[in-house]
Amino acid sequence: MISGVVIEGLDEAKRKLGELHPKQMRTAERASMRAAGNVLAAAAKRRAPRRTGFLASKGIGVSVSLKGDAPVANVGANRVGRFQELGTRKMRARPVLRPARAETKDRVVETYAAAFKKRVAQLTQ
């Protein structure tokens, strides 16, 4: 059990979130998820092989969808990227997404939080 923890500003945050219309809340969540997904996609693109540059330029993308009521950022690769990530019988795996995820997991969370906070502040003014 955690004792002695004080969270400052929680009442104000609840009040501001309560002011938002559900559609505004979803929009803020989706925009924040896209910003967080872009951090991961950028890291994956930096790790992508440069032989042709196809994977880095067009092969990695971000989409945001809803899973239940929660938005989910899907960062993925096209067909070429999947072979690169997972390998085949004839080619060893040379992953770019998994190492990028490990490298950026803290930054992704920070980016989501900052983007969401900024969006809520804009909507509640």
PDB file of N, CA, C and O in Angstrom, residues 6-67:
ATOM      1  N   VAL A   6       0.660  12.549  -2.478  1.00  0.00           N
ATOM      2  CA  VAL A   6      -0.275  13.641  -2.714  1.00  0.00           C
ATOM      3  C   VAL A   6      -0.228  13.994  -4.201  1.00  0.00           C
ATOM      4  O   VAL A   6       0.834  14.254  -4.745  1.00  0.00           O
ATOM      5  N   ILE A   7      -1.372  13.955  -4.838  1.00  0.00           N
ATOM      6  CA  ILE A   7      -1.458  14.317  -6.250  1.00  0.00           C
ATOM      7  C   ILE A   7      -2.066  15.705  -6.321  1.00  0.00           C
ATOM      8  O   ILE A   7      -3.231  15.901  -5.979  1.00  0.00           O
ATOM      9  N   GLU A   8      -1.260  16.661  -6.760  1.00  0.00           N
ATOM     10  CA  GLU A   8      -1.731  18.036  -6.843  1.00  0.00           C
ATOM     11  C   GLU A   8      -2.370  18.286  -8.207  1.00  0.00           C
ATOM     12  O   GLU A   8      -1.890  17.790  -9.210  1.00  0.00           O
ATOM     13  N   GLY A   9      -3.434  19.040  -8.199  1.00  0.00           N
ATOM     14  CA  GLY A   9      -4.081  19.421  -9.447  1.00  0.00           C
ATOM     15  C   GLY A   9      -5.089  18.415  -9.965  1.00  0.00           C
ATOM     16  O   GLY A   9      -5.639  18.591 -11.048  1.00  0.00           O
ATOM     17  N   LEU A  10      -5.343  17.341  -9.226  1.00  0.00           N
ATOM     18  CA  LEU A  10      -6.267  16.311  -9.696  1.00  0.00           C
ATOM     19  C   LEU A  10      -7.687  16.845  -9.797  1.00  0.00           C
ATOM     20  O   LEU A  10      -8.393  16.563 -10.769  1.00  0.00           O
ATOM     21  N   ASP A  11      -8.105  17.635  -8.821  1.00  0.00           N
ATOM     22  CA  ASP A  11      -9.459  18.194  -8.858  1.00  0.00           C
ATOM     23  C   ASP A  11      -9.651  19.109 -10.063  1.00  0.00           C
ATOM     24  O   ASP A  11     -10.674  19.070 -10.742  1.00  0.00           O
ATOM     25  N   GLU A  12      -8.633  19.928 -10.352  1.00  0.00           N
ATOM     26  CA  GLU A  12      -8.702  20.823 -11.509  1.00  0.00           C
ATOM     27  C   GLU A  12      -8.745  20.026 -12.814  1.00  0.00           C
ATOM     28  O   GLU A  12      -9.496  20.346 -13.735  1.00  0.00           O
ATOM     29  N   ALA A  13      -7.935  18.963 -12.880  1.00  0.00           N
ATOM     30  CA  ALA A  13      -7.923  18.128 -14.084  1.00  0.00           C
ATOM     31  C   ALA A  13      -9.287  17.472 -14.298  1.00  0.00           C
ATOM     32  O   ALA A  13      -9.790  17.447 -15.426  1.00  0.00           O
ATOM     33  N   LYS A  14      -9.885  16.957 -13.231  1.00  0.00           N
ATOM     34  CA  LYS A  14     -11.207  16.342 -13.348  1.00  0.00           C
ATOM     35  C   LYS A  14     -12.240  17.366 -13.813  1.00  0.00           C
ATOM     36  O   LYS A  14     -13.103  17.069 -14.621  1.00  0.00           O
ATOM     37  N   ARG A  15     -12.139  18.586 -13.280  1.00  0.00           N
ATOM     38  CA  ARG A  15     -13.083  19.635 -13.661  1.00  0.00           C
ATOM     39  C   ARG A  15     -12.950  19.965 -15.150  1.00  0.00           C
ATOM     40  O   ARG A  15     -13.932  20.044 -15.876  1.00  0.00           O
ATOM     41  N   LYS A  16     -11.693  20.135 -15.610  1.00  0.00           N
ATOM     42  CA  LYS A  16     -11.472  20.468 -17.015  1.00  0.00           C
ATOM     43  C   LYS A  16     -11.953  19.349 -17.934  1.00  0.00           C
ATOM     44  O   LYS A  16     -12.556  19.613 -18.974  1.00  0.00           O
ATOM     45  N   LEU A  17     -11.672  18.116 -17.563  1.00  0.00           N
ATOM     46  CA  LEU A  17     -12.124  16.998 -18.393  1.00  0.00           C
ATOM     47  C   LEU A  17     -13.641  16.892 -18.399  1.00  0.00           C
ATOM     48  O   LEU A  17     -14.236  16.510 -19.400  1.00  0.00           O
ATOM     49  N   GLY A  18     -14.267  17.245 -17.277  1.00  0.00           N
ATOM     50  CA  GLY A  18     -15.725  17.225 -17.190  1.00  0.00           C
ATOM     51  C   GLY A  18     -16.379  18.273 -18.078  1.00  0.00           C
ATOM     52  O   GLY A  18     -17.530  18.125 -18.487  1.00  0.00           O
ATOM     53  N   GLU A  19     -15.642  19.344 -18.391  1.00  0.00           N
ATOM     54  CA  GLU A  19     -16.174  20.403 -19.249  1.00  0.00           C
ATOM     55  C   GLU A  19     -16.231  19.994 -20.713  1.00  0.00           C
ATOM     56  O   GLU A  19     -16.949  20.594 -21.502  1.00  0.00           O
ATOM     57  N   LEU A  20     -15.458  19.004 -21.076  1.00  0.00           N
ATOM     58  CA  LEU A  20     -15.374  18.608 -22.481  1.00  0.00           C
ATOM     59  C   LEU A  20     -16.569  17.772 -22.906  1.00  0.00           C
ATOM     60  O   LEU A  20     -17.037  16.912 -22.161  1.00  0.00           O
ATOM     61  N   HIS A  21     -17.008  18.007 -24.098  1.00  0.00           N
ATOM     62  CA  HIS A  21     -18.020  17.166 -24.732  1.00  0.00           C
ATOM     63  C   HIS A  21     -17.338  15.836 -25.091  1.00  0.00           C
ATOM     64  O   HIS A  21     -16.151  15.825 -25.405  1.00  0.00           O
ATOM     65  N   PRO A  22     -18.039  14.715 -25.035  1.00  0.00           N
ATOM     66  CA  PRO A  22     -17.404  13.433 -25.361  1.00  0.00           C
ATOM     67  C   PRO A  22     -16.706  13.401 -26.724  1.00  0.00           C
ATOM     68  O   PRO A  22     -15.650  12.797 -26.878  1.00  0.00           O
ATOM     69  N   LYS A  23     -17.282  14.107 -27.695  1.00  0.00           N
ATOM     70  CA  LYS A  23     -16.654  14.141 -29.013  1.00  0.00           C
ATOM     71  C   LYS A  23     -15.329  14.903 -28.964  1.00  0.00           C
ATOM     72  O   LYS A  23     -14.350  14.507 -29.597  1.00  0.00           O
ATOM     73  N   GLN A  24     -15.287  15.984 -28.194  1.00  0.00           N
ATOM     74  CA  GLN A  24     -14.035  16.717 -28.021  1.00  0.00           C
ATOM     75  C   GLN A  24     -12.983  15.851 -27.321  1.00  0.00           C
ATOM     76  O   GLN A  24     -11.804  15.906 -27.664  1.00  0.00           O
ATOM     77  N   MET A  25     -13.421  15.087 -26.350  1.00  0.00           N
ATOM     78  CA  MET A  25     -12.511  14.201 -25.617  1.00  0.00           C
ATOM     79  C   MET A  25     -11.915  13.158 -26.565  1.00  0.00           C
ATOM     80  O   MET A  25     -10.708  12.921 -26.552  1.00  0.00           O
ATOM     81  N   ARG A  26     -12.752  12.545 -27.395  1.00  0.00           N
ATOM     82  CA  ARG A  26     -12.254  11.547 -28.355  1.00  0.00           C
ATOM     83  C   ARG A  26     -11.280  12.181 -29.339  1.00  0.00           C
ATOM     84  O   ARG A  26     -10.250  11.586 -29.679  1.00  0.00           O
ATOM     85  N   THR A  27     -11.595  13.390 -29.783  1.00  0.00           N
ATOM     86  CA  THR A  27     -10.708  14.083 -30.719  1.00  0.00           C
ATOM     87  C   THR A  27      -9.360  14.349 -30.070  1.00  0.00           C
ATOM     88  O   THR A  27      -8.314  14.145 -30.686  1.00  0.00           O
ATOM     89  N   ALA A  28      -9.369  14.791 -28.826  1.00  0.00           N
ATOM     90  CA  ALA A  28      -8.116  15.053 -28.105  1.00  0.00           C
ATOM     91  C   ALA A  28      -7.323  13.763 -27.914  1.00  0.00           C
ATOM     92  O   ALA A  28      -6.096  13.742 -28.087  1.00  0.00           O
ATOM     93  N   GLU A  29      -8.015  12.690 -27.566  1.00  0.00           N
ATOM     94  CA  GLU A  29      -7.337  11.400 -27.380  1.00  0.00           C
ATOM     95  C   GLU A  29      -6.716  10.909 -28.678  1.00  0.00           C
ATOM     96  O   GLU A  29      -5.580  10.448 -28.696  1.00  0.00           O
ATOM     97  N   ARG A  30      -7.473  10.992 -29.767  1.00  0.00           N
ATOM     98  CA  ARG A  30      -6.967  10.509 -31.057  1.00  0.00           C
ATOM     99  C   ARG A  30      -5.771  11.328 -31.538  1.00  0.00           C
ATOM    100  O   ARG A  30      -4.788  10.779 -32.027  1.00  0.00           O
ATOM    101  N   ALA A  31      -5.848  12.646 -31.389  1.00  0.00           N
ATOM    102  CA  ALA A  31      -4.731  13.503 -31.804  1.00  0.00           C
ATOM    103  C   ALA A  31      -3.489  13.206 -30.965  1.00  0.00           C
ATOM    104  O   ALA A  31      -2.365  13.161 -31.487  1.00  0.00           O
ATOM    105  N   SER A  32      -3.685  12.975 -29.685  1.00  0.00           N
ATOM    106  CA  SER A  32      -2.563  12.656 -28.801  1.00  0.00           C
ATOM    107  C   SER A  32      -1.965  11.297 -29.149  1.00  0.00           C
ATOM    108  O   SER A  32      -0.741  11.125 -29.122  1.00  0.00           O
ATOM    109  N   MET A  33      -2.809  10.343 -29.464  1.00  0.00           N
ATOM    110  CA  MET A  33      -2.325   9.022 -29.861  1.00  0.00           C
ATOM    111  C   MET A  33      -1.524   9.102 -31.156  1.00  0.00           C
ATOM    112  O   MET A  33      -0.498   8.452 -31.309  1.00  0.00           O
ATOM    113  N   ARG A  34      -2.007   9.899 -32.103  1.00  0.00           N
ATOM    114  CA  ARG A  34      -1.280  10.049 -33.366  1.00  0.00           C
ATOM    115  C   ARG A  34       0.094  10.671 -33.115  1.00  0.00           C
ATOM    116  O   ARG A  34       1.093  10.244 -33.674  1.00  0.00           O
ATOM    117  N   ALA A  35       0.162  11.684 -32.255  1.00  0.00           N
ATOM    118  CA  ALA A  35       1.451  12.313 -31.933  1.00  0.00           C
ATOM    119  C   ALA A  35       2.396  11.294 -31.295  1.00  0.00           C
ATOM    120  O   ALA A  35       3.586  11.234 -31.643  1.00  0.00           O
ATOM    121  N   ALA A  36       1.888  10.488 -30.390  1.00  0.00           N
ATOM    122  CA  ALA A  36       2.714   9.464 -29.744  1.00  0.00           C
ATOM    123  C   ALA A  36       3.153   8.402 -30.755  1.00  0.00           C
ATOM    124  O   ALA A  36       4.313   7.957 -30.750  1.00  0.00           O
ATOM    125  N   GLY A  37       2.250   7.994 -31.637  1.00  0.00           N
ATOM    126  CA  GLY A  37       2.594   7.011 -32.666  1.00  0.00           C
ATOM    127  C   GLY A  37       3.637   7.532 -33.632  1.00  0.00           C
ATOM    128  O   GLY A  37       4.504   6.783 -34.101  1.00  0.00           O
ATOM    129  N   ASN A  38       3.591   8.836 -33.911  1.00  0.00           N
ATOM    130  CA  ASN A  38       4.580   9.436 -34.809  1.00  0.00           C
ATOM    131  C   ASN A  38       5.984   9.386 -34.229  1.00  0.00           C
ATOM    132  O   ASN A  38       6.963   9.282 -34.970  1.00  0.00           O
ATOM    133  N   VAL A  39       6.099   9.457 -32.903  1.00  0.00           N
ATOM    134  CA  VAL A  39       7.417   9.338 -32.260  1.00  0.00           C
ATOM    135  C   VAL A  39       7.997   7.951 -32.537  1.00  0.00           C
ATOM    136  O   VAL A  39       9.169   7.816 -32.919  1.00  0.00           O
ATOM    137  N   LEU A  40       7.182   6.918 -32.368  1.00  0.00           N
ATOM    138  CA  LEU A  40       7.628   5.551 -32.615  1.00  0.00           C
ATOM    139  C   LEU A  40       7.925   5.335 -34.093  1.00  0.00           C
ATOM    140  O   LEU A  40       8.942   4.728 -34.450  1.00  0.00           O
ATOM    141  N   ALA A  41       7.078   5.847 -34.966  1.00  0.00           N
ATOM    142  CA  ALA A  41       7.297   5.677 -36.407  1.00  0.00           C
ATOM    143  C   ALA A  41       8.588   6.359 -36.850  1.00  0.00           C
ATOM    144  O   ALA A  41       9.339   5.814 -37.667  1.00  0.00           O
ATOM    145  N   ALA A  42       8.865   7.535 -36.301  1.00  0.00           N
ATOM    146  CA  ALA A  42      10.097   8.238 -36.669  1.00  0.00           C
ATOM    147  C   ALA A  42      11.331   7.447 -36.246  1.00  0.00           C
ATOM    148  O   ALA A  42      12.314   7.348 -36.991  1.00  0.00           O
ATOM    149  N   ALA A  43      11.277   6.849 -35.065  1.00  0.00           N
ATOM    150  CA  ALA A  43      12.410   6.035 -34.597  1.00  0.00           C
ATOM    151  C   ALA A  43      12.580   4.800 -35.478  1.00  0.00           C
ATOM    152  O   ALA A  43      13.707   4.407 -35.800  1.00  0.00           O
ATOM    153  N   ALA A  44      11.471   4.193 -35.885  1.00  0.00           N
ATOM    154  CA  ALA A  44      11.552   3.013 -36.755  1.00  0.00           C
ATOM    155  C   ALA A  44      12.109   3.395 -38.126  1.00  0.00           C
ATOM    156  O   ALA A  44      12.915   2.652 -38.700  1.00  0.00           O
ATOM    157  N   LYS A  45      11.706   4.554 -38.640  1.00  0.00           N
ATOM    158  CA  LYS A  45      12.209   4.999 -39.943  1.00  0.00           C
ATOM    159  C   LYS A  45      13.709   5.271 -39.891  1.00  0.00           C
ATOM    160  O   LYS A  45      14.419   5.006 -40.855  1.00  0.00           O
ATOM    161  N   ARG A  46      14.182   5.796 -38.753  1.00  0.00           N
ATOM    162  CA  ARG A  46      15.631   6.017 -38.607  1.00  0.00           C
ATOM    163  C   ARG A  46      16.397   4.699 -38.612  1.00  0.00           C
ATOM    164  O   ARG A  46      17.525   4.622 -39.056  1.00  0.00           O
ATOM    165  N   ARG A  47      15.785   3.644 -38.085  1.00  0.00           N
ATOM    166  CA  ARG A  47      16.437   2.335 -38.008  1.00  0.00           C
ATOM    167  C   ARG A  47      16.307   1.535 -39.298  1.00  0.00           C
ATOM    168  O   ARG A  47      16.967   0.521 -39.471  1.00  0.00           O
ATOM    169  N   ALA A  48      15.428   1.942 -40.185  1.00  0.00           N
ATOM    170  CA  ALA A  48      15.166   1.185 -41.419  1.00  0.00           C
ATOM    171  C   ALA A  48      16.412   1.149 -42.300  1.00  0.00           C
ATOM    172  O   ALA A  48      17.171   2.116 -42.356  1.00  0.00           O
ATOM    173  N   PRO A  49      16.612   0.029 -43.003  1.00  0.00           N
ATOM    174  CA  PRO A  49      17.769  -0.066 -43.896  1.00  0.00           C
ATOM    175  C   PRO A  49      17.678   0.960 -45.024  1.00  0.00           C
ATOM    176  O   PRO A  49      16.590   1.325 -45.460  1.00  0.00           O
ATOM    177  N   ARG A  50      18.816   1.419 -45.491  1.00  0.00           N
ATOM    178  CA  ARG A  50      18.860   2.493 -46.485  1.00  0.00           C
ATOM    179  C   ARG A  50      19.241   2.022 -47.881  1.00  0.00           C
ATOM    180  O   ARG A  50      19.481   2.852 -48.741  1.00  0.00           O
ATOM    181  N   ARG A  51      19.271   0.739 -48.088  1.00  0.00           N
ATOM    182  CA  ARG A  51      19.708   0.247 -49.408  1.00  0.00           C
ATOM    183  C   ARG A  51      18.893   0.871 -50.534  1.00  0.00           C
ATOM    184  O   ARG A  51      19.432   1.419 -51.475  1.00  0.00           O
ATOM    185  N   THR A  52      17.571   0.796 -50.427  1.00  0.00           N
ATOM    186  CA  THR A  52      16.719   1.460 -51.425  1.00  0.00           C
ATOM    187  C   THR A  52      15.994   2.653 -50.822  1.00  0.00           C
ATOM    188  O   THR A  52      15.548   3.526 -51.544  1.00  0.00           O
ATOM    189  N   GLY A  53      15.836   2.669 -49.501  1.00  0.00           N
ATOM    190  CA  GLY A  53      15.131   3.758 -48.838  1.00  0.00           C
ATOM    191  C   GLY A  53      13.626   3.622 -48.857  1.00  0.00           C
ATOM    192  O   GLY A  53      12.918   4.452 -48.305  1.00  0.00           O
ATOM    193  N   PHE A  54      13.101   2.552 -49.471  1.00  0.00           N
ATOM    194  CA  PHE A  54      11.656   2.376 -49.610  1.00  0.00           C
ATOM    195  C   PHE A  54      10.975   2.219 -48.255  1.00  0.00           C
ATOM    196  O   PHE A  54       9.939   2.842 -47.995  1.00  0.00           O
ATOM    197  N   LEU A  55      11.545   1.404 -47.391  1.00  0.00           N
ATOM    198  CA  LEU A  55      10.912   1.144 -46.100  1.00  0.00           C
ATOM    199  C   LEU A  55      10.856   2.424 -45.268  1.00  0.00           C
ATOM    200  O   LEU A  55       9.829   2.729 -44.666  1.00  0.00           O
ATOM    201  N   ALA A  56      11.916   3.187 -45.271  1.00  0.00           N
ATOM    202  CA  ALA A  56      11.936   4.423 -44.485  1.00  0.00           C
ATOM    203  C   ALA A  56      11.008   5.482 -45.068  1.00  0.00           C
ATOM    204  O   ALA A  56      10.368   6.233 -44.332  1.00  0.00           O
ATOM    205  N   SER A  57      10.909   5.551 -46.383  1.00  0.00           N
ATOM    206  CA  SER A  57      10.104   6.611 -46.987  1.00  0.00           C
ATOM    207  C   SER A  57       8.615   6.291 -47.034  1.00  0.00           C
ATOM    208  O   SER A  57       7.787   7.160 -46.782  1.00  0.00           O
ATOM    209  N   LYS A  58       8.247   5.066 -47.368  1.00  0.00           N
ATOM    210  CA  LYS A  58       6.823   4.744 -47.550  1.00  0.00           C
ATOM    211  C   LYS A  58       6.355   3.510 -46.788  1.00  0.00           C
ATOM    212  O   LYS A  58       5.181   3.194 -46.803  1.00  0.00           O
ATOM    213  N   GLY A  59       7.268   2.802 -46.152  1.00  0.00           N
ATOM    214  CA  GLY A  59       6.912   1.503 -45.600  1.00  0.00           C
ATOM    215  C   GLY A  59       6.428   1.472 -44.173  1.00  0.00           C
ATOM    216  O   GLY A  59       5.891   0.475 -43.722  1.00  0.00           O
ATOM    217  N   ILE A  60       6.579   2.565 -43.429  1.00  0.00           N
ATOM    218  CA  ILE A  60       6.171   2.576 -42.025  1.00  0.00           C
ATOM    219  C   ILE A  60       5.156   3.689 -41.840  1.00  0.00           C
ATOM    220  O   ILE A  60       5.382   4.823 -42.245  1.00  0.00           O
ATOM    221  N   GLY A  61       4.026   3.348 -41.221  1.00  0.00           N
ATOM    222  CA  GLY A  61       2.975   4.339 -41.059  1.00  0.00           C
ATOM    223  C   GLY A  61       2.259   4.220 -39.730  1.00  0.00           C
ATOM    224  O   GLY A  61       2.429   3.252 -38.988  1.00  0.00           O
ATOM    225  N   VAL A  62       1.448   5.224 -39.449  1.00  0.00           N
ATOM    226  CA  VAL A  62       0.680   5.291 -38.209  1.00  0.00           C
ATOM    227  C   VAL A  62      -0.793   5.415 -38.560  1.00  0.00           C
ATOM    228  O   VAL A  62      -1.162   6.212 -39.419  1.00  0.00           O
ATOM    229  N   SER A  63      -1.613   4.631 -37.897  1.00  0.00           N
ATOM    230  CA  SER A  63      -3.059   4.803 -38.002  1.00  0.00           C
ATOM    231  C   SER A  63      -3.624   4.761 -36.588  1.00  0.00           C
ATOM    232  O   SER A  63      -3.072   4.113 -35.713  1.00  0.00           O
ATOM    233  N   VAL A  64      -4.700   5.475 -36.370  1.00  0.00           N
ATOM    234  CA  VAL A  64      -5.338   5.500 -35.060  1.00  0.00           C
ATOM    235  C   VAL A  64      -6.738   4.941 -35.228  1.00  0.00           C
ATOM    236  O   VAL A  64      -7.483   5.348 -36.114  1.00  0.00           O
ATOM    237  N   SER A  65      -7.070   3.979 -34.384  1.00  0.00           N
ATOM    238  CA  SER A  65      -8.399   3.383 -34.432  1.00  0.00           C
ATOM    239  C   SER A  65      -8.935   3.265 -33.009  1.00  0.00           C
ATOM    240  O   SER A  65      -8.222   3.523 -32.044  1.00  0.00           O
ATOM    241  N   LEU A  66     -10.180   2.888 -32.902  1.00  0.00           N
ATOM    242  CA  LEU A  66     -10.779   2.692 -31.587  1.00  0.00           C
ATOM    243  C   LEU A  66     -10.839   1.218 -31.258  1.00  0.00           C
ATOM    244  O   LEU A  66     -11.224   0.400 -32.088  1.00  0.00           O
ATOM    245  N   LYS A  67     -10.448   0.894 -30.052  1.00  0.00           N
ATOM    246  CA  LYS A  67     -10.585  -0.470 -29.533  1.00  0.00           C
ATOM    247  C   LYS A  67     -11.503  -0.338 -28.327  1.00  0.00           C
ATOM    248  O   LYS A  67     -11.069   0.094 -27.266  1.00  0.00           O
TER     249      LYS A  67
END
